[in-house]
Every structure is written in C-alpha cells, then in structure tokens.
PDB file of C-alpha atoms in Angstrom:
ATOM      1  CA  UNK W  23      10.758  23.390   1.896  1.00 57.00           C
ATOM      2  CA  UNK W  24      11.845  24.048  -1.543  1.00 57.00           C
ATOM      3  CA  UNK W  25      12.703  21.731  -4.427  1.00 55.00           C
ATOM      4  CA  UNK W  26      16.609  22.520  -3.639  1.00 54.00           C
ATOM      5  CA  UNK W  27      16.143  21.996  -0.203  1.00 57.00           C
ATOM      6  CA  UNK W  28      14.273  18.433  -0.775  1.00 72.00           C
ATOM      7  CA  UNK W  29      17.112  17.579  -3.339  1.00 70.00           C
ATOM      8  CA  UNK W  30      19.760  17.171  -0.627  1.00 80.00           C
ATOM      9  CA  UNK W  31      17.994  15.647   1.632  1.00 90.00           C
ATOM     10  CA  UNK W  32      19.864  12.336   3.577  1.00 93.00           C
ATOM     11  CA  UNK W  33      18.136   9.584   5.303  1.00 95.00           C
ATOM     12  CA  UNK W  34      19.295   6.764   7.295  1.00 95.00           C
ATOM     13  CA  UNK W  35      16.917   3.841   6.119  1.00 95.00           C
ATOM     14  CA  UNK W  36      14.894   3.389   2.670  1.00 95.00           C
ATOM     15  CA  UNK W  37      11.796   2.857   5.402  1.00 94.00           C
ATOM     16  CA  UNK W  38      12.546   6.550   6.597  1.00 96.00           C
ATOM     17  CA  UNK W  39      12.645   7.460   2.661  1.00 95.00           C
ATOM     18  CA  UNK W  40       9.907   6.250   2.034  1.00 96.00           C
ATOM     19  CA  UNK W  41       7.544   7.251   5.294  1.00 94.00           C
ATOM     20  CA  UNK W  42       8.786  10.928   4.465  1.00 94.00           C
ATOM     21  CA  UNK W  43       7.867  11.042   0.666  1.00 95.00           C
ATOM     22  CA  UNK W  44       4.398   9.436   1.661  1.00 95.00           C
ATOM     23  CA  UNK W  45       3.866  12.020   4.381  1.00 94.00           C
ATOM     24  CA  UNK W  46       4.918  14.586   1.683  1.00 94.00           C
ATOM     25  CA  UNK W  47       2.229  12.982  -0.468  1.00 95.00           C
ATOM     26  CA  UNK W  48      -0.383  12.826   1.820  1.00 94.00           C
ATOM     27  CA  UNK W  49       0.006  16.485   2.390  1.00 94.00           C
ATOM     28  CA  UNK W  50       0.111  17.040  -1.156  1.00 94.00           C
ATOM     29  CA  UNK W  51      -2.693  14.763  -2.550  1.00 94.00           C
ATOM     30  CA  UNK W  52      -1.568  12.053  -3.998  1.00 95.00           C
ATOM     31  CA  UNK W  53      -0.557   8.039  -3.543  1.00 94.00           C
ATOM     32  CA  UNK W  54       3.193   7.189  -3.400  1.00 96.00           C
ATOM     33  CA  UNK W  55       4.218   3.308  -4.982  1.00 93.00           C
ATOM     34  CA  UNK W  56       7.770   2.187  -5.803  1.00 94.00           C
ATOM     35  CA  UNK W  57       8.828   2.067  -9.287  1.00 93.00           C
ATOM     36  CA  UNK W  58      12.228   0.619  -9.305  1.00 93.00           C
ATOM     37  CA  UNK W  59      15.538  -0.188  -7.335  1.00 94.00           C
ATOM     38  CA  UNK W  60      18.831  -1.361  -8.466  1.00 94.00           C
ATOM     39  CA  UNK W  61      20.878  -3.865  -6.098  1.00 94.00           C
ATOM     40  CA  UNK W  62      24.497  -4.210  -5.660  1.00 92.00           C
ATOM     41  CA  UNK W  63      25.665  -7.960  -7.783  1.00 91.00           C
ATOM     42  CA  UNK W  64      27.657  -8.694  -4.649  1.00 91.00           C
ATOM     43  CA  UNK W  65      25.795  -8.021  -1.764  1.00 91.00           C
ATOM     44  CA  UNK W  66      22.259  -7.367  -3.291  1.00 90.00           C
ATOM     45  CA  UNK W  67      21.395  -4.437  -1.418  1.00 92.00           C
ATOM     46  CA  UNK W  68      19.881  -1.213  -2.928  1.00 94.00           C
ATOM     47  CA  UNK W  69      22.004   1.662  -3.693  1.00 94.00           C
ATOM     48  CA  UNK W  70      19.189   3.164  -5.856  1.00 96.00           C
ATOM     49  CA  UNK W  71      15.528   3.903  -5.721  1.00 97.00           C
ATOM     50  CA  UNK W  72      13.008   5.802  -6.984  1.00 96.00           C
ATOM     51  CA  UNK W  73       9.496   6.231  -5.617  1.00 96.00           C
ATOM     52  CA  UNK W  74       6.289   7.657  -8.051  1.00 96.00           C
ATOM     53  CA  UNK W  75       3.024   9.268  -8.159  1.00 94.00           C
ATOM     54  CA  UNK W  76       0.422   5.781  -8.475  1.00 91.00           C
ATOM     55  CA  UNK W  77      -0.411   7.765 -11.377  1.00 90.00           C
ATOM     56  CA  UNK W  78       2.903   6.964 -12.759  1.00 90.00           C
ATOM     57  CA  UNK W  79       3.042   5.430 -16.151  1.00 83.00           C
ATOM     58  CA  UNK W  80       0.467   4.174 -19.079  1.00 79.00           C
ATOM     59  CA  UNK W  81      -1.965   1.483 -19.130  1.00 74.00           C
ATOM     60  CA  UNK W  82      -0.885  -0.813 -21.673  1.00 69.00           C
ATOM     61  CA  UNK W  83      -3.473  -0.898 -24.018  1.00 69.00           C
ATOM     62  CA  UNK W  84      -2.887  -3.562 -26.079  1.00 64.00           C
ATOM     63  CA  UNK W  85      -2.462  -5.921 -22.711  1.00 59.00           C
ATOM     64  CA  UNK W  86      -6.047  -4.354 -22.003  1.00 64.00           C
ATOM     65  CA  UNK W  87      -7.237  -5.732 -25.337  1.00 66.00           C
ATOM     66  CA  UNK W  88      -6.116  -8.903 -25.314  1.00 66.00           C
ATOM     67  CA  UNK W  89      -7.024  -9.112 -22.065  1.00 64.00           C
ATOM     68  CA  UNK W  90     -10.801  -8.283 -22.425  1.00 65.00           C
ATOM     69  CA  UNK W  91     -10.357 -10.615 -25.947  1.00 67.00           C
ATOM     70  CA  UNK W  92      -9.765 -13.795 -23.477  1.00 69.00           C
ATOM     71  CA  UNK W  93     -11.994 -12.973 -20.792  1.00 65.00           C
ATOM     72  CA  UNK W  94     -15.482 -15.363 -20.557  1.00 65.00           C
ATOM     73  CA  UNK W  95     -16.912 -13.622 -17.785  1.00 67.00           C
ATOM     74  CA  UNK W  96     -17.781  -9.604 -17.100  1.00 68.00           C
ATOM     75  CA  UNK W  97     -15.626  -7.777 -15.198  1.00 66.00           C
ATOM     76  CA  UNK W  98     -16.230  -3.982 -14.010  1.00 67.00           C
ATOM     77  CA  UNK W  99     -14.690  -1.548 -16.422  1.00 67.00           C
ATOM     78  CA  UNK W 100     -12.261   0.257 -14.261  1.00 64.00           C
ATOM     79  CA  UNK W 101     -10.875   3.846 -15.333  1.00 65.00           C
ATOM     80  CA  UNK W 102      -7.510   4.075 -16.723  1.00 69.00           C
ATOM     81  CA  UNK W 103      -5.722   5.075 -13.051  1.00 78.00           C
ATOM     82  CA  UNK W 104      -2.287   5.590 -15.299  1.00 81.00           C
ATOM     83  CA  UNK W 105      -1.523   9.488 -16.396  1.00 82.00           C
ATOM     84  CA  UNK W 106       1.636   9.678 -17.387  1.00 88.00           C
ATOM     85  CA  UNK W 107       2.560  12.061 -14.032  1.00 92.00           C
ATOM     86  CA  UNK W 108       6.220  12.411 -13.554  1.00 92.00           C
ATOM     87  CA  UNK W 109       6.076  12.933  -9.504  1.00 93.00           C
ATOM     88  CA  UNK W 110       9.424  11.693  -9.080  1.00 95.00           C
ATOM     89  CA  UNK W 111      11.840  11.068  -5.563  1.00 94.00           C
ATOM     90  CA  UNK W 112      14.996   9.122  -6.577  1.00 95.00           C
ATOM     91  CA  UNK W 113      17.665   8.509  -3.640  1.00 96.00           C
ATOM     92  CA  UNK W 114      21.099   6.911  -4.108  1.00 96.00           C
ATOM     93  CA  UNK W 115      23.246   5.944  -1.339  1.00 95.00           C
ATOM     94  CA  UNK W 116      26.325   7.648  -0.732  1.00 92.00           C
ATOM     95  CA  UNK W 117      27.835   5.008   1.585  1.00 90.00           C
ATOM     96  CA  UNK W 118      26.487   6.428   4.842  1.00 92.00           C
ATOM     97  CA  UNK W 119      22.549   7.668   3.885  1.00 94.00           C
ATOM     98  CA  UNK W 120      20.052   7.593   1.291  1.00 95.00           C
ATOM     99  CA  UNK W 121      20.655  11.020  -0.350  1.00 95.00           C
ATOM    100  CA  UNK W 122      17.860  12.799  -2.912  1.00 94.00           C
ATOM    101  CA  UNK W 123      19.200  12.658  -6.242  1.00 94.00           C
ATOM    102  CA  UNK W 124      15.657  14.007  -7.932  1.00 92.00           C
ATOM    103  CA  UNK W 125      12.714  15.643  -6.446  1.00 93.00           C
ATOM    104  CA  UNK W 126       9.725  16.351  -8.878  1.00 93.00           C
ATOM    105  CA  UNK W 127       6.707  17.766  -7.545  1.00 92.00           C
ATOM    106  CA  UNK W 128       4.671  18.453 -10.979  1.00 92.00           C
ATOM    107  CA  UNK W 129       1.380  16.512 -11.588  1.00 93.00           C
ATOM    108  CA  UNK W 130      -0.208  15.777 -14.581  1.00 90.00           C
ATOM    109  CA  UNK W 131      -3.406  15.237 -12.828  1.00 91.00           C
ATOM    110  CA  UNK W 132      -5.829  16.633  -9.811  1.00 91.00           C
ATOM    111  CA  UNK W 133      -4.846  16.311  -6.538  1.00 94.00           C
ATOM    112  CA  UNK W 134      -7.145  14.232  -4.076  1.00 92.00           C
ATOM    113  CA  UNK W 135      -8.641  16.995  -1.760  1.00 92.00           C
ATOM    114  CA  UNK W 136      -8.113  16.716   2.684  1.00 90.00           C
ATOM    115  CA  UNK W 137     -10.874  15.028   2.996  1.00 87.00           C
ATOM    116  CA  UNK W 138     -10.151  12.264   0.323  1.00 88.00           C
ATOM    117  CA  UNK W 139      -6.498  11.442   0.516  1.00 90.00           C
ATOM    118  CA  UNK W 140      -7.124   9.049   3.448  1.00 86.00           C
ATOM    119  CA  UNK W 141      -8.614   6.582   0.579  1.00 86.00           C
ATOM    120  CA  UNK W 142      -5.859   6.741  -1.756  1.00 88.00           C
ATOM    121  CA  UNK W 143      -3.733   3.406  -1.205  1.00 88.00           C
ATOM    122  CA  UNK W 144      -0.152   4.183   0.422  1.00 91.00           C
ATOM    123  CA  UNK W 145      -2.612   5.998   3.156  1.00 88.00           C
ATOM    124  CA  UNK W 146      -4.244   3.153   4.469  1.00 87.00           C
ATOM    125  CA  UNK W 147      -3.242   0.029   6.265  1.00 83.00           C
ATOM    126  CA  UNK W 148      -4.813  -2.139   8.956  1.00 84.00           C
ATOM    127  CA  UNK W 149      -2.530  -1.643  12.248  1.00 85.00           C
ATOM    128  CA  UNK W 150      -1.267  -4.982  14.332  1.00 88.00           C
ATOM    129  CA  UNK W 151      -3.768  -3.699  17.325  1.00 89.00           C
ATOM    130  CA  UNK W 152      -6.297  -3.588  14.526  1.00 88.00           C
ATOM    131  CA  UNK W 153      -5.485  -7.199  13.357  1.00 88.00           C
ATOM    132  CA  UNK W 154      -5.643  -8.277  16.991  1.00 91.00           C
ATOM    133  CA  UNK W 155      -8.589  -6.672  17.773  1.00 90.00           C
ATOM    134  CA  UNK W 156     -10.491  -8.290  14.293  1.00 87.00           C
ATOM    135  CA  UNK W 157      -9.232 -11.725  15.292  1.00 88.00           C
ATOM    136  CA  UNK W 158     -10.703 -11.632  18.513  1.00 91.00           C
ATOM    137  CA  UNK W 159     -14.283 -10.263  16.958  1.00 91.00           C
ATOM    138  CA  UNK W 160     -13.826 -13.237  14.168  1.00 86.00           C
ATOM    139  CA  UNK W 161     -13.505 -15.261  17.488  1.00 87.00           C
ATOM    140  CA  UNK W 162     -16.962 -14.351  18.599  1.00 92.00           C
ATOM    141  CA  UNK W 163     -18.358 -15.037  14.923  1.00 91.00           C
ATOM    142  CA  UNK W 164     -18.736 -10.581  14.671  1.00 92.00           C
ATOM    143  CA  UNK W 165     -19.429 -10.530  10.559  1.00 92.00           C
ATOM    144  CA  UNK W 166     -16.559  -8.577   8.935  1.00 90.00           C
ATOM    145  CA  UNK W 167     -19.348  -5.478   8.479  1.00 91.00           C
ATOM    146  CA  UNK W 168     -19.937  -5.163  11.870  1.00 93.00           C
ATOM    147  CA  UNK W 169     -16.073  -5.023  12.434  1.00 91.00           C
ATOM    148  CA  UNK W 170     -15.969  -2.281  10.588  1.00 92.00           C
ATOM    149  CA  UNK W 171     -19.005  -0.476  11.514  1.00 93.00           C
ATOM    150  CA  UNK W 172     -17.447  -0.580  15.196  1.00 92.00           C
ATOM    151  CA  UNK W 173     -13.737  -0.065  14.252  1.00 90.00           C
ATOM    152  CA  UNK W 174     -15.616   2.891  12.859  1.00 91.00           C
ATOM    153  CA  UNK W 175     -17.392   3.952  16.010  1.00 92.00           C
ATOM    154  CA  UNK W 176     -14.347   3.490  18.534  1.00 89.00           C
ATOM    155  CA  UNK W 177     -12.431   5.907  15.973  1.00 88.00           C
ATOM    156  CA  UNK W 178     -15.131   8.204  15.552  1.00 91.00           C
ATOM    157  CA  UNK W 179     -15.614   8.194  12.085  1.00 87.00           C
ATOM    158  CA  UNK W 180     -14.839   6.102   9.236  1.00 83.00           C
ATOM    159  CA  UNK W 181     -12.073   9.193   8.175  1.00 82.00           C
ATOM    160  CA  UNK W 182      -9.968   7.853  11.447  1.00 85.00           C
ATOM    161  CA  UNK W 183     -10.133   4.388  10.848  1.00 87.00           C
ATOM    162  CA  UNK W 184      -6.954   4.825   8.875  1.00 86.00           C
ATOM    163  CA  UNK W 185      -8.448   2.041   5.798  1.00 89.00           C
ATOM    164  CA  UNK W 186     -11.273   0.897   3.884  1.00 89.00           C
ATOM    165  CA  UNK W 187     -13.275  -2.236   4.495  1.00 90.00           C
ATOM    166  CA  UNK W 188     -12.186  -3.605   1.467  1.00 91.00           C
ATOM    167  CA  UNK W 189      -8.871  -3.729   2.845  1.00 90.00           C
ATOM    168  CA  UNK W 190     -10.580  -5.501   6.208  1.00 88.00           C
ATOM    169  CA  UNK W 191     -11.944  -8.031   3.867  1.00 91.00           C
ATOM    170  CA  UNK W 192      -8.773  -9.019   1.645  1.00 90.00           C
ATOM    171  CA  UNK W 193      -7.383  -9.151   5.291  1.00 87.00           C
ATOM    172  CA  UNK W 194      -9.349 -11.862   6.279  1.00 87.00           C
ATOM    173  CA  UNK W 195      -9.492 -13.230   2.753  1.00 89.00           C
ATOM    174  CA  UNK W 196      -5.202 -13.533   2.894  1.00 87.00           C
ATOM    175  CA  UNK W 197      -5.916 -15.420   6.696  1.00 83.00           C
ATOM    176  CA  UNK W 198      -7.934 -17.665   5.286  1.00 82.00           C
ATOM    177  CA  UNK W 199      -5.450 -18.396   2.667  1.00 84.00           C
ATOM    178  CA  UNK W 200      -2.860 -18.874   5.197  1.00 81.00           C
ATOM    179  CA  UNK W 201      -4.805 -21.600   7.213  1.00 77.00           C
ATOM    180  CA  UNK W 202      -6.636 -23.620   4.049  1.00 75.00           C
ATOM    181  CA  UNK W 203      -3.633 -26.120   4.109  1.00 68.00           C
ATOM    182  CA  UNK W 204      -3.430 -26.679   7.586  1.00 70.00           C
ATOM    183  CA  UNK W 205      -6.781 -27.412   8.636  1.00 65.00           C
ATOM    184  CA  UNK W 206      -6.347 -31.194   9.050  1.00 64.00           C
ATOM    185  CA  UNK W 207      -2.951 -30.607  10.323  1.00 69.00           C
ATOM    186  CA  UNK W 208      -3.996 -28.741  13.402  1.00 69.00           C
ATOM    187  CA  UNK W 209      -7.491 -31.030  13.891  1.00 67.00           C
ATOM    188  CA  UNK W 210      -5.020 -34.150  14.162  1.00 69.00           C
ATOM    189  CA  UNK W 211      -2.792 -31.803  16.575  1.00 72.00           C
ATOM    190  CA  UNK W 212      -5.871 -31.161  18.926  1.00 69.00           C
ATOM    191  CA  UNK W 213      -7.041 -35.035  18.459  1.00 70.00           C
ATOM    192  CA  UNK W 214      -3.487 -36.049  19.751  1.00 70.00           C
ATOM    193  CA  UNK W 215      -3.005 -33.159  22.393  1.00 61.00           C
ATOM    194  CA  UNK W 216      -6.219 -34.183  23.715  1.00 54.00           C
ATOM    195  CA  UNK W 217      -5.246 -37.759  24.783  1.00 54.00           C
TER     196      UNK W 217
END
C-alpha cells in the first residue's frame, strides 16, 4: 500500500485506527504511542488524533538534570529512547469515519528486526485468559517466575507469549494495589458471612 493509498484511508472506530497503525508498525519495526487528540467543547469527543513512533520527541534535558540534581538514591542510567522520528498517522473525523489526514513512514532511527519487535511496548499485553489463568496459579502460591516459565512452555517459546515478565510482575504489582485498602473490609465480610 502506498503513502497515497494509506492517506485516504477511513475507519469506523479510533480502536480500529489504532489496531491498524500498530499492525502497520509491527510489520515495520517499530512501537506505536498516542501523542495527542483534540475533543469537541460540547460533547468532548475526539475529532482529531494523531498516533507516533515511541521514538517520537526529545528527552528534556534539563528535566533530566534537575532530576538526577534531587535524586538521593541511584537509579539505572537509561538511554535516551527519544529521537526526534517524525513517524506520523493523524486521522480527523469527517462525521461518519476516522479518515487519514497524514501518513509518515520515515524514521530517524533503526528498525527493531522480526525477531525483536515482539518486545517493543504497543506489542505486548497480558490477555484476560492470561490474567485468569495467573490468578488461579497465584491461588496455588505458583511464584510469578514459574508463571512465566510455564506461560512460556504452553506457548512454546517465550516469542509467543505475546509479553515480558516484567509486564507479569507490574500485573500483579497493580492487583495488589487494588486490594491493599480492602483487606480488613473483606476479613470482616467473611467474619460476618460466616455466622
């Protein structure tokens, strides 16, 4: 498909927008995020958007400064993930779809090769049968490691697993998060059920 072709493109749904530009990535080599949207005052939905290369962008360097200026304790020195690439999709909606308004493919960067792109971010994500099937191993007390390790197995390979164990582990970490008020709340439910 050419950049003309891509320019005119229509979709129904922002979701379908944005599942076609990541497939586009994917193919391509790269990580998709969303830059920015502009509502309507009146009814606050989106008319605009426009979807980037993660490599979108500079790092700030004077946040980074003052940043590392206030920090007490050492932190990892991470590499500077901004490059300036203009990878640009912008749609605007016409009243009926979500229509291309700019397509453009240029990097200023490498692409991730096949067998790396499954790493980059807007590629993973732990599926609801996943979720299900990790709440029923944290059940049985199954460390998150050993999830993984046989998530890993049953796909055959830690390329099908579809996302990192990092992303297993702020899973559970975001759970945990959810239930830390309502520990006392649900023993006092069980107490009183129970009489």
């Amino acid at each position: 498909m050419t950049k003309k072709q891509k320019a005119g493109l229509a979709f129904k749904s922002l979701d379908e927008t944005y599942e076609f530009y990541n497939d586009y990535a994917k193919d391509a080599g790269f990580s998709v995020r969303i830059s920015k949207e502009k509502k309507k005052k009146e009814t606050c939905e989106v008319f605009w958007k426009r979807y980037v290369c993660f490599k979108e962008g500079e790092t700030d360097e004077t946040w980074r400064k003052k940043k590392d200026s206030e920090s007490t304790q050492i932190e990892r020195e991470r590499g500077n993930v901004r490059e300036n690439c203009k990878a640009t999709l912008t749609v605007v909606y016409d009243g009926f779809n979500f229509v291309v308004k700019t397509f453009i493919e240029e990097h200023t960067h490498p692409l991730a090769t096949p067998s790396r792109v499954h790493l980059l971010r807007s590629h993973r994500g732990v599926s609801d049968t996943k979720i299900k099937l990790m709440k029923k191993f944290s059940n049985v007390n199954i460390p998150l490691y050993q999830q993984f390790e046989l998530l890993e197995t049953q796909a055959g390979g830690h390329k099908s697993v579809g996302f990192i164990e990092r992303d297993l582990r702020n899973f559970a970490q975001d759970e945990r998060e959810k239930i830390k008020g309502h520990d006392a709340e649900m023993l006092y439910e069980l107490q009183i059920g129970g009489r």
